[in-house]
Short mmCIF file of C-alpha atoms in Angstrom, two decimals:
data_model
loop_
_atom_site.label_atom_id
_atom_site.label_comp_id
_atom_site.label_asym_id
_atom_site.label_seq_id
_atom_site.Cartn_x
_atom_site.Cartn_y
_atom_site.Cartn_z
CA MET A 1 96.81 72.07 133.48
CA SER A 2 98.12 69.86 136.26
CA ASN A 3 96.65 66.51 137.17
CA ASP A 4 95.64 68.00 140.54
CA ASN A 5 93.06 70.13 138.75
CA LYS A 6 91.44 67.25 136.88
CA GLY A 7 87.70 67.07 137.36
CA LEU A 8 87.36 63.53 136.04
CA THR A 9 89.80 60.63 135.90
CA THR A 10 89.19 57.46 133.88
CA ILE A 11 90.54 54.21 135.32
CA PHE A 12 91.76 51.60 132.83
CA VAL A 13 92.33 47.86 133.36
CA ASP A 14 93.94 45.96 130.47
CA LYS A 15 93.45 49.00 128.24
CA LYS A 16 89.70 49.05 128.90
CA ALA A 17 88.05 51.83 130.89
CA THR A 18 86.39 50.32 133.95
CA LYS A 19 85.23 53.37 135.91
CA ARG A 20 85.47 57.13 136.19
CA ARG A 21 86.25 59.13 139.29
CA LEU A 22 84.84 62.60 139.85
CA ARG A 23 86.88 64.81 142.12
CA ARG A 24 84.72 66.41 144.80
CA ALA A 25 84.52 70.20 144.80
CA LYS A 26 82.33 72.89 146.32
CA LEU A 27 80.73 76.14 145.24
CA LEU A 28 80.49 78.59 148.15
CA VAL A 29 78.58 81.90 147.97
CA VAL A 30 81.00 84.41 149.58
CA ASP A 31 79.04 87.60 148.86
CA GLY A 32 75.50 88.57 147.91
CA PRO A 33 71.94 87.87 149.10
CA ASP A 34 72.68 84.14 149.53
CA LYS A 35 76.02 84.49 151.34
CA GLY A 36 76.97 81.23 153.04
CA ARG A 37 74.96 78.99 150.71
CA GLU A 38 77.00 76.17 149.21
CA LEU A 39 76.78 73.25 146.82
CA VAL A 40 78.99 70.18 146.92
CA ILE A 41 79.66 69.05 143.34
CA GLU A 42 78.99 65.32 143.08
CA ARG A 43 77.88 65.18 139.45
CA GLU A 44 79.62 65.94 136.18
CA ARG A 45 77.46 69.00 135.47
CA VAL A 46 75.78 71.43 137.89
CA THR A 47 73.82 74.59 137.11
CA ILE A 48 73.53 77.91 138.93
CA GLY A 49 70.59 80.33 138.72
CA ARG A 50 67.31 81.58 140.20
CA SER A 51 65.21 78.75 138.78
CA VAL A 52 64.28 75.77 140.92
CA ILE A 53 65.59 73.56 138.11
CA CYS A 54 69.15 74.64 139.04
CA ASP A 55 71.42 72.79 141.46
CA LEU A 56 72.56 75.96 143.22
CA VAL A 57 69.45 78.16 143.52
CA LEU A 58 70.04 81.87 144.19
CA ALA A 59 67.61 84.61 145.25
CA ASP A 60 69.66 87.35 143.55
CA LYS A 61 67.27 89.16 141.16
CA ALA A 62 70.19 90.09 138.87
CA VAL A 63 70.80 86.37 138.21
CA SER A 64 69.08 84.64 135.26
CA GLY A 65 66.85 81.60 135.64
CA THR A 66 69.63 79.26 134.52
CA HIS A 67 72.66 81.53 134.59
CA CYS A 68 75.74 79.34 134.24
CA GLU A 69 77.05 75.83 134.76
CA VAL A 70 80.19 74.07 136.01
CA ILE A 71 81.27 70.95 134.10
CA ALA A 72 83.81 68.41 135.35
CA THR A 73 86.04 67.07 132.58
CA GLU A 74 89.36 65.25 132.30
CA ARG A 75 91.02 68.61 131.66
CA GLY A 76 89.54 70.24 134.73
CA PHE A 77 86.43 72.18 135.77
CA LEU A 78 84.85 74.38 133.10
CA LEU A 79 82.67 77.39 134.01
CA ARG A 80 80.26 78.21 131.17
CA ASP A 81 77.78 81.07 130.89
CA LEU A 82 74.33 80.00 129.64
CA GLU A 83 73.45 83.13 127.66
CA SER A 84 72.57 84.93 130.90
CA THR A 85 71.19 88.47 130.81
CA ASN A 86 73.91 90.08 132.92
CA GLY A 87 76.77 87.72 132.14
CA THR A 88 79.27 85.73 134.21
CA ARG A 89 82.44 87.48 135.33
CA ILE A 90 85.84 86.73 136.77
CA GLY A 91 87.13 90.02 138.10
CA GLU A 92 86.27 92.67 135.52
CA LEU A 93 86.23 90.18 132.66
CA LYS A 94 82.98 88.89 131.22
CA VAL A 95 83.48 85.26 130.23
CA ARG A 96 81.62 82.85 127.99
CA GLU A 97 83.55 79.83 129.27
CA VAL A 98 86.76 79.47 131.25
CA TRP A 99 88.70 76.82 133.14
CA ILE A 100 88.56 77.51 136.88
CA ASN A 101 91.12 76.60 139.52
CA PRO A 102 90.87 76.13 143.31
CA GLY A 103 90.25 79.45 145.02
CA ASN A 104 88.89 81.23 141.93
CA VAL A 105 85.94 83.56 142.56
CA PHE A 106 83.40 84.36 139.86
CA SER A 107 80.42 86.72 139.85
CA VAL A 108 76.83 86.22 138.72
CA GLY A 109 74.59 89.25 139.17
CA GLN A 110 75.38 90.71 142.62
CA THR A 111 76.61 87.34 143.88
CA LYS A 112 80.20 86.14 144.23
CA ILE A 113 80.92 82.40 144.29
CA GLN A 114 84.18 80.70 145.21
CA PHE A 115 85.27 77.38 143.71
CA GLU A 116 86.89 75.14 146.32
CA PRO A 117 88.32 71.61 146.07
CA GLN A 118 87.12 68.97 148.53
CA LYS A 119 88.62 65.76 149.78
CA GLY A 120 87.52 62.49 148.21
CA GLU A 121 86.10 61.32 144.93
CA VAL A 122 82.78 60.08 143.55
CA GLU A 123 82.91 56.89 141.51
CA ILE A 124 80.91 56.86 138.27
CA GLU A 125 80.01 53.42 137.01
CA LEU A 126 80.60 52.30 133.44
CA SER A 127 78.65 49.45 131.91
CA LYS A 128 80.69 46.36 131.10
CA ALA A 129 78.72 45.97 127.87
CA ASP A 130 79.25 47.82 124.60
CA ARG A 131 75.57 47.78 123.74
CA PHE A 132 72.17 48.25 125.37
CA TYR A 133 69.50 46.69 123.17
CA ASP A 134 69.82 48.53 119.83
CA LEU A 135 72.21 51.16 121.22
CA VAL A 136 75.86 50.53 120.40
CA GLY A 137 79.03 52.11 121.75
CA LYS A 138 82.29 51.18 123.44
CA SER A 139 83.29 54.79 124.25
CA VAL A 140 83.41 55.89 127.87
CA ARG A 141 80.55 58.35 127.32
CA MET A 142 78.22 55.69 125.91
CA ARG A 143 79.10 53.07 128.51
CA GLU A 144 78.37 55.63 131.21
CA ILE A 145 74.95 56.16 129.63
CA PHE A 146 74.38 52.39 129.42
CA ALA A 147 75.10 52.09 133.16
CA VAL A 148 72.46 54.74 133.88
CA LEU A 149 69.91 53.08 131.59
CA GLU A 150 70.51 49.68 133.19
CA LYS A 151 69.51 51.21 136.52
CA VAL A 152 66.60 53.46 135.59
CA ALA A 153 64.90 51.14 133.08
CA ALA A 154 63.47 48.96 135.83
CA ALA A 155 61.98 51.94 137.66
CA ASP A 156 59.04 54.08 136.58
CA LEU A 157 61.00 57.33 136.67
CA THR A 158 60.30 59.93 134.00
CA VAL A 159 63.28 60.33 131.68
CA LEU A 160 64.32 63.32 129.56
CA ILE A 161 66.69 62.54 126.67
CA ARG A 162 68.61 65.39 125.09
CA GLY A 163 70.86 65.29 122.06
CA GLU A 164 71.40 66.60 118.57
CA THR A 165 69.28 65.39 115.69
CA GLY A 166 70.25 61.86 114.68
CA THR A 167 72.01 60.85 117.91
CA GLY A 168 69.53 58.06 118.68
CA LYS A 169 67.05 59.55 121.16
CA GLU A 170 64.20 57.30 120.01
CA LEU A 171 66.46 54.23 120.31
CA VAL A 172 67.12 55.20 123.93
CA ALA A 173 63.38 55.44 124.59
CA ARG A 174 62.77 52.05 122.97
CA ALA A 175 65.62 50.50 124.96
CA ILE A 176 64.22 51.87 128.23
CA HIS A 177 60.83 50.39 127.36
CA GLN A 178 62.29 47.00 126.34
CA ALA A 179 64.31 46.74 129.55
CA SER A 180 61.40 47.71 131.79
CA PRO A 181 58.66 45.60 133.39
CA ARG A 182 56.29 47.29 130.91
CA ALA A 183 58.03 45.71 127.88
CA LYS A 184 55.03 43.54 126.92
CA GLN A 185 52.69 46.53 126.94
CA PRO A 186 52.43 49.24 124.23
CA LEU A 187 55.13 51.75 123.40
CA VAL A 188 53.43 54.79 121.87
CA VAL A 189 55.70 57.21 120.01
CA GLN A 190 54.36 60.74 119.57
CA ASP A 191 56.33 63.39 117.69
CA CYS A 192 55.17 66.74 119.10
CA SER A 193 56.62 68.61 116.11
CA ALA A 194 54.62 66.63 113.55
CA ILE A 195 51.11 67.45 114.81
CA PRO A 196 49.21 70.61 113.76
CA LYS A 197 48.76 73.02 116.67
CA ASP A 198 44.97 72.71 116.64
CA LEU A 199 45.08 68.89 116.79
CA ILE A 200 47.78 68.19 119.35
CA GLU A 201 45.51 68.28 122.40
CA SER A 202 43.15 65.78 120.79
CA THR A 203 46.10 63.63 119.68
CA LEU A 204 47.61 63.45 123.16
CA PHE A 205 44.49 63.36 125.35
CA GLY A 206 41.75 62.14 122.99
CA HIS A 207 38.34 63.60 122.15
CA GLU A 208 34.67 62.76 122.43
CA ARG A 209 32.34 62.42 119.46
CA GLY A 210 31.16 65.85 118.31
CA ALA A 211 33.88 67.69 120.24
CA PHE A 212 34.75 69.66 117.10
CA THR A 213 34.03 69.65 113.38
CA GLY A 214 35.12 66.32 111.97
CA ALA A 215 35.08 64.47 115.31
CA THR A 216 32.64 61.82 114.14
CA ASP A 217 33.82 59.19 116.61
CA ARG A 218 35.31 59.00 120.08
CA HIS A 219 39.11 58.90 119.99
CA LYS A 220 41.54 57.63 122.59
CA GLY A 221 44.61 59.85 122.86
CA SER A 222 48.24 58.77 123.04
CA PHE A 223 48.23 58.54 126.84
CA GLU A 224 45.26 56.16 126.85
CA GLN A 225 46.76 54.14 124.00
CA ALA A 226 49.93 53.67 126.08
CA GLU A 227 48.00 52.22 129.03
CA GLY A 228 50.26 49.89 131.01
CA GLY A 229 53.22 50.71 128.78
CA THR A 230 55.34 53.73 127.82
CA ILE A 231 54.64 56.96 125.98
CA PHE A 232 57.56 58.60 124.20
CA LEU A 233 57.06 62.33 123.63
CA ASP A 234 59.60 63.20 120.96
CA GLU A 235 60.57 66.84 120.29
CA ILE A 236 58.92 67.95 123.53
CA GLY A 237 60.51 71.39 123.06
CA GLU A 238 58.09 72.02 120.17
CA LEU A 239 55.02 71.65 122.40
CA ASP A 240 52.88 74.80 122.31
CA LEU A 241 53.19 76.89 125.47
CA ALA A 242 49.40 76.96 125.91
CA LEU A 243 49.26 73.16 126.08
CA GLN A 244 52.13 72.74 128.54
CA PRO A 245 50.00 73.26 131.70
CA LYS A 246 47.65 70.48 130.57
CA LEU A 247 50.56 68.09 130.06
CA LEU A 248 51.91 69.07 133.47
CA ARG A 249 48.57 68.16 135.09
CA VAL A 250 48.63 64.77 133.37
CA LEU A 251 52.14 64.09 134.67
CA GLU A 252 51.24 65.17 138.20
CA ASN A 253 47.80 63.54 138.50
CA ARG A 254 48.16 60.65 136.02
CA GLU A 255 44.76 61.32 134.54
CA VAL A 256 43.42 62.87 131.32
CA LYS A 257 40.25 64.57 130.19
CA ARG A 258 39.32 64.15 126.55
CA VAL A 259 38.54 67.22 124.45
CA GLY A 260 34.78 67.79 124.68
CA GLY A 261 34.42 65.46 127.66
CA ASP A 262 33.90 65.91 131.42
CA LYS A 263 35.03 62.48 132.59
CA VAL A 264 38.45 62.19 134.22
CA ILE A 265 40.23 59.07 132.97
CA PRO A 266 43.13 57.55 134.98
CA VAL A 267 46.20 56.64 132.93
CA ASN A 268 49.00 54.28 133.84
CA CYS A 269 52.02 54.75 131.61
CA ARG A 270 55.65 55.69 131.91
CA VAL A 271 56.72 58.96 130.29
CA VAL A 272 59.94 59.37 128.32
CA ALA A 273 60.55 62.67 126.54
CA ALA A 274 63.24 63.87 124.16
CA THR A 275 64.42 67.10 122.57
CA ASN A 276 67.25 68.48 120.48
CA ARG A 277 66.72 71.92 121.98
CA ASP A 278 68.15 73.43 125.18
CA LEU A 279 65.09 73.44 127.43
CA ARG A 280 66.99 75.36 130.13
CA GLN A 281 67.49 78.22 127.68
CA MET A 282 63.82 77.99 126.70
CA VAL A 283 62.88 78.26 130.39
CA ASN A 284 64.99 81.43 130.56
CA GLU A 285 63.26 82.81 127.47
CA GLY A 286 59.79 81.98 128.81
CA THR A 287 58.95 79.55 126.00
CA PHE A 288 59.00 76.42 128.17
CA ARG A 289 57.46 76.11 131.62
CA GLU A 290 59.89 75.76 134.49
CA ASP A 291 57.63 73.38 136.44
CA LEU A 292 57.13 71.15 133.38
CA TYR A 293 60.89 70.95 132.81
CA TYR A 294 61.34 70.02 136.47
CA ARG A 295 58.70 67.29 136.17
CA LEU A 296 60.13 65.84 132.92
CA SER A 297 63.81 65.82 133.94
CA VAL A 298 63.67 63.43 136.90
CA VAL A 299 66.42 61.50 135.11
CA GLN A 300 68.37 63.20 132.31
CA VAL A 301 70.28 61.39 129.58
CA GLU A 302 72.57 63.56 127.45
CA LEU A 303 73.54 61.80 124.21
CA PRO A 304 76.92 62.90 122.79
CA PRO A 305 77.19 63.75 119.07
CA LEU A 306 78.99 61.17 116.97
CA ARG A 307 81.94 63.53 116.36
CA GLU A 308 82.73 63.30 120.09
CA ARG A 309 82.92 59.50 120.08
CA PRO A 310 84.74 58.48 116.87
CA GLU A 311 85.90 55.25 118.51
CA ASP A 312 82.29 54.03 118.21
CA VAL A 313 82.16 54.42 114.41
CA PRO A 314 83.62 50.96 113.54
CA LEU A 315 81.15 49.24 115.88
CA LEU A 316 78.22 51.17 114.39
CA VAL A 317 79.39 50.46 110.83
CA GLU A 318 79.60 46.74 111.58
CA GLN A 319 76.09 46.73 113.03
CA PHE A 320 74.60 48.65 110.08
CA LEU A 321 76.25 46.34 107.54
CA GLN A 322 74.98 43.25 109.37
CA GLU A 323 71.45 44.68 109.52
CA PHE A 324 71.58 45.54 105.82
CA ALA A 325 72.76 42.04 104.85
CA ARG A 326 70.08 40.32 106.96
CA ARG A 327 67.34 42.52 105.54
CA CYS A 328 68.38 42.46 101.88
CA PHE A 329 69.94 38.99 101.63
CA PRO A 330 68.00 36.75 104.05
CA GLY A 331 69.47 33.29 104.37
CA GLN A 332 72.70 34.19 102.51
CA ALA A 333 75.39 33.86 105.14
CA ASP A 334 78.11 34.58 102.56
CA LYS A 335 76.96 38.19 102.21
CA VAL A 336 79.41 39.66 104.70
CA PHE A 337 80.39 43.26 103.97
CA SER A 338 83.67 44.80 105.10
CA VAL A 339 85.28 48.25 104.99
CA THR A 340 88.87 49.01 103.97
CA SER A 341 91.15 50.57 106.58
CA ASP A 342 91.47 53.81 104.56
CA ALA A 343 87.71 54.14 104.30
CA MET A 344 87.25 53.48 108.01
CA ALA A 345 89.83 56.14 108.86
CA ARG A 346 87.89 58.63 106.73
CA LEU A 347 84.62 57.66 108.40
CA LYS A 348 86.12 58.14 111.87
CA GLY A 349 87.56 61.52 110.92
CA TYR A 350 84.36 62.96 109.42
CA PRO A 351 82.33 65.22 111.81
CA TRP A 352 78.93 63.67 110.92
CA PRO A 353 76.62 66.70 111.29
CA GLY A 354 73.67 64.30 110.94
CA ASN A 355 75.18 62.01 113.58
CA VAL A 356 74.34 58.29 113.72
CA ARG A 357 71.40 58.67 111.33
CA GLU A 358 73.68 60.16 108.66
CA LEU A 359 76.24 57.38 109.18
CA LYS A 360 73.55 54.71 108.83
CA ASN A 361 72.21 56.26 105.62
CA THR A 362 75.76 56.48 104.23
CA ILE A 363 76.50 52.82 105.01
CA GLU A 364 73.23 51.54 103.56
CA ARG A 365 73.62 53.61 100.39
CA ALA A 366 77.20 52.36 99.94
CA ALA A 367 76.23 48.71 100.47
CA SER A 368 73.36 49.06 98.00
CA LEU A 369 75.47 50.57 95.22
CA ALA A 370 78.84 48.84 95.73
CA ASP A 371 80.10 46.37 93.13
CA GLY A 372 81.50 43.97 95.73
CA LEU A 373 81.42 43.14 99.43
CA GLU A 374 84.42 45.33 100.35
CA LEU A 375 83.55 48.99 100.65
CA GLY A 376 86.23 51.58 99.94
CA VAL A 377 86.58 55.35 100.19
CA ARG A 378 84.72 55.96 96.90
CA ASP A 379 81.80 53.88 98.14
CA LEU A 380 81.56 55.35 101.62
CA LEU A 381 82.50 59.00 101.30
CA PRO A 382 79.44 60.92 102.59
CA ALA A 383 77.75 63.05 99.98
CA SER A 384 78.27 66.13 102.15
CA GLN A 385 82.05 65.67 101.81
CA LYS A 386 81.89 65.41 98.03
CA THR A 387 79.82 68.52 97.29
CA PRO A 388 78.56 71.49 99.30
CA PRO A 389 74.89 71.53 100.30
CA GLN A 390 72.61 72.39 97.37
CA PRO A 391 68.99 73.54 97.30
CA LEU A 392 66.52 70.67 97.41
CA PRO A 393 65.64 69.47 93.90
CA GLY A 394 62.08 69.40 92.62
CA GLY A 395 60.23 66.18 93.22
CA THR A 396 61.96 65.50 96.56
CA ALA A 397 58.71 64.52 98.26
CA GLU A 398 57.85 62.12 95.45
CA ARG A 399 61.29 60.53 95.72
CA PHE A 400 60.89 60.03 99.48
CA VAL A 401 57.47 58.44 99.00
CA GLU A 402 58.76 56.23 96.17
CA ASP A 403 61.68 55.06 98.32
CA GLU A 404 59.27 54.44 101.24
CA VAL A 405 61.20 56.77 103.55
CA PRO A 406 59.13 57.29 106.76
CA PHE A 407 57.59 60.76 107.09
CA LYS A 408 59.62 61.70 110.17
CA GLU A 409 62.94 60.72 108.58
CA ALA A 410 62.10 62.45 105.28
CA LYS A 411 61.10 65.61 107.11
CA GLN A 412 64.32 65.60 109.10
CA LYS A 413 66.43 65.20 105.95
CA VAL A 414 64.76 68.25 104.43
CA LEU A 415 65.22 70.27 107.63
CA ASP A 416 68.87 69.24 107.97
CA THR A 417 69.59 70.33 104.40
CA PHE A 418 67.75 73.63 104.89
CA GLU A 419 69.54 74.40 108.17
CA ALA A 420 72.97 73.70 106.68
CA ILE A 421 72.29 75.92 103.63
CA TYR A 422 70.72 78.70 105.72
CA LEU A 423 73.51 78.80 108.31
CA LYS A 424 76.31 78.77 105.73
CA THR A 425 74.67 81.57 103.72
CA LEU A 426 73.94 83.58 106.87
CA LEU A 427 77.48 83.36 108.20
CA ASP A 428 78.98 84.08 104.78
CA LYS A 429 76.84 87.23 104.52
CA HIS A 430 78.08 88.50 107.88
CA GLY A 431 81.70 87.53 107.42
CA GLY A 432 81.44 84.58 109.81
CA ASN A 433 80.55 86.89 112.73
CA ILE A 434 78.40 84.97 115.22
CA THR A 435 76.88 88.01 116.97
CA ARG A 436 75.70 89.82 113.83
CA SER A 437 74.47 86.56 112.28
CA ALA A 438 72.47 85.67 115.41
CA GLN A 439 70.88 89.14 115.49
CA ALA A 440 69.92 88.93 111.82
CA ALA A 441 68.37 85.44 112.26
CA GLY A 442 66.59 86.23 115.54
CA LEU A 443 68.53 83.53 117.40
CA THR A 444 70.64 83.61 120.55
CA ARG A 445 74.40 83.46 120.03
CA TYR A 446 74.48 80.18 121.95
CA HIS A 447 71.80 78.58 119.74
CA LEU A 448 73.50 79.75 116.55
CA ARG A 449 76.89 78.48 117.72
CA GLU A 450 75.42 75.07 118.56
CA LEU A 451 73.72 74.82 115.16
CA ALA A 452 76.90 75.86 113.35
CA LYS A 453 78.88 73.32 115.36
CA ARG A 454 76.38 70.59 114.45
CA TYR A 455 76.89 71.17 110.72
CA GLY A 456 80.64 71.73 110.92
CA ILE A 457 80.28 75.38 109.88
CA ARG A 458 82.85 77.74 111.37
CA GLY A 459 82.04 81.24 112.58
CA SER A 460 84.36 83.91 113.90
CA GLY A 461 84.28 86.04 117.04
CA GLU A 462 81.61 88.09 118.72
CA SER A 463 81.71 91.55 117.20
#
């Protein structure tokens, strides 16, 4: 692919990336109900579909809510289908993803769209720093995120954070809160996946005394508790569909009504949400409200998995070792851990299905069990590289409690282990075939591929 087709170009000064330049391009509808409509591409990712959450909105009834997307990369512009009902085509070929060149025409439903280059470039800022509060990274992707966070933290904009499990979504939320004018007020963290369905409304919005059996006292919900500060709604994709309209009203009107109460209570808090699920796909499937997605995603932050930024591993390792030494050996400045070059190379080359959380656990375990202050390959090799995933042993819960592992982290470890075992067994049973495996599991092909990718499990073709 020639340099002329590059979507993104990174500019270096003294071997350090200083900015990125996005080549302007345009999507022009050349046939179909929306003929003549166009979208100038000025962001790294744009979506096409019937939903109002898309960048190029089409009226074509044969087009899915979020049908496909165009992504600008340093290799060029990538057209990717988003598990649409009728598919994305170039000519007679149905494509899942394909690199597109100037002049290419692709079809969605009854609509034909032409990709055209435009003159000029859009500059994308990179932060000069390699950290933002507790977030660490010198990679271009992370410094681009830091630049965004430096801007939006001071505003009261609602932020949606998306990323795989363990990428640091809660750290982003905490950093936004710490950098905002609300930093001295409460930060309330609410995991939507950890609350029983029949209690989540009371947990979020509160309840009056006698509202239901067991409600012996009045209770302020998470939104009231976050008054003046920030509420972080983690795993927002797990929120029950029936409760989503009530959350939408809170976001629009900034007021809550407790369960069992008639009084409307104003709330003043910033909302940050996070998910490891593809909410656009959920909107397509009817399991997440389109208007709620639109309201939550005023600013979107997409965290890359650790396998896509291996250059950040040494910086993260250094930070985790320093934190471990300060916590376990307070006042002992001579406790400085280091990692051999061979071990660091192995750490950078490992795909880290559990992302930053898995790396941190690996480092802390190695530092705890090592005989000296220099950690080698035998100390640091992740357990998942030594042996294949095994069923959880009896007494796991007791071990987590004994080791004082927080509930959320313990739960995630169990889920990660289950998902890895389930996916490997599923794909083995169906000969690695993604389509048959997805049908058997009741998942979309896209979702199954993303899960398999997260755990470094390879599947074969479609049918």
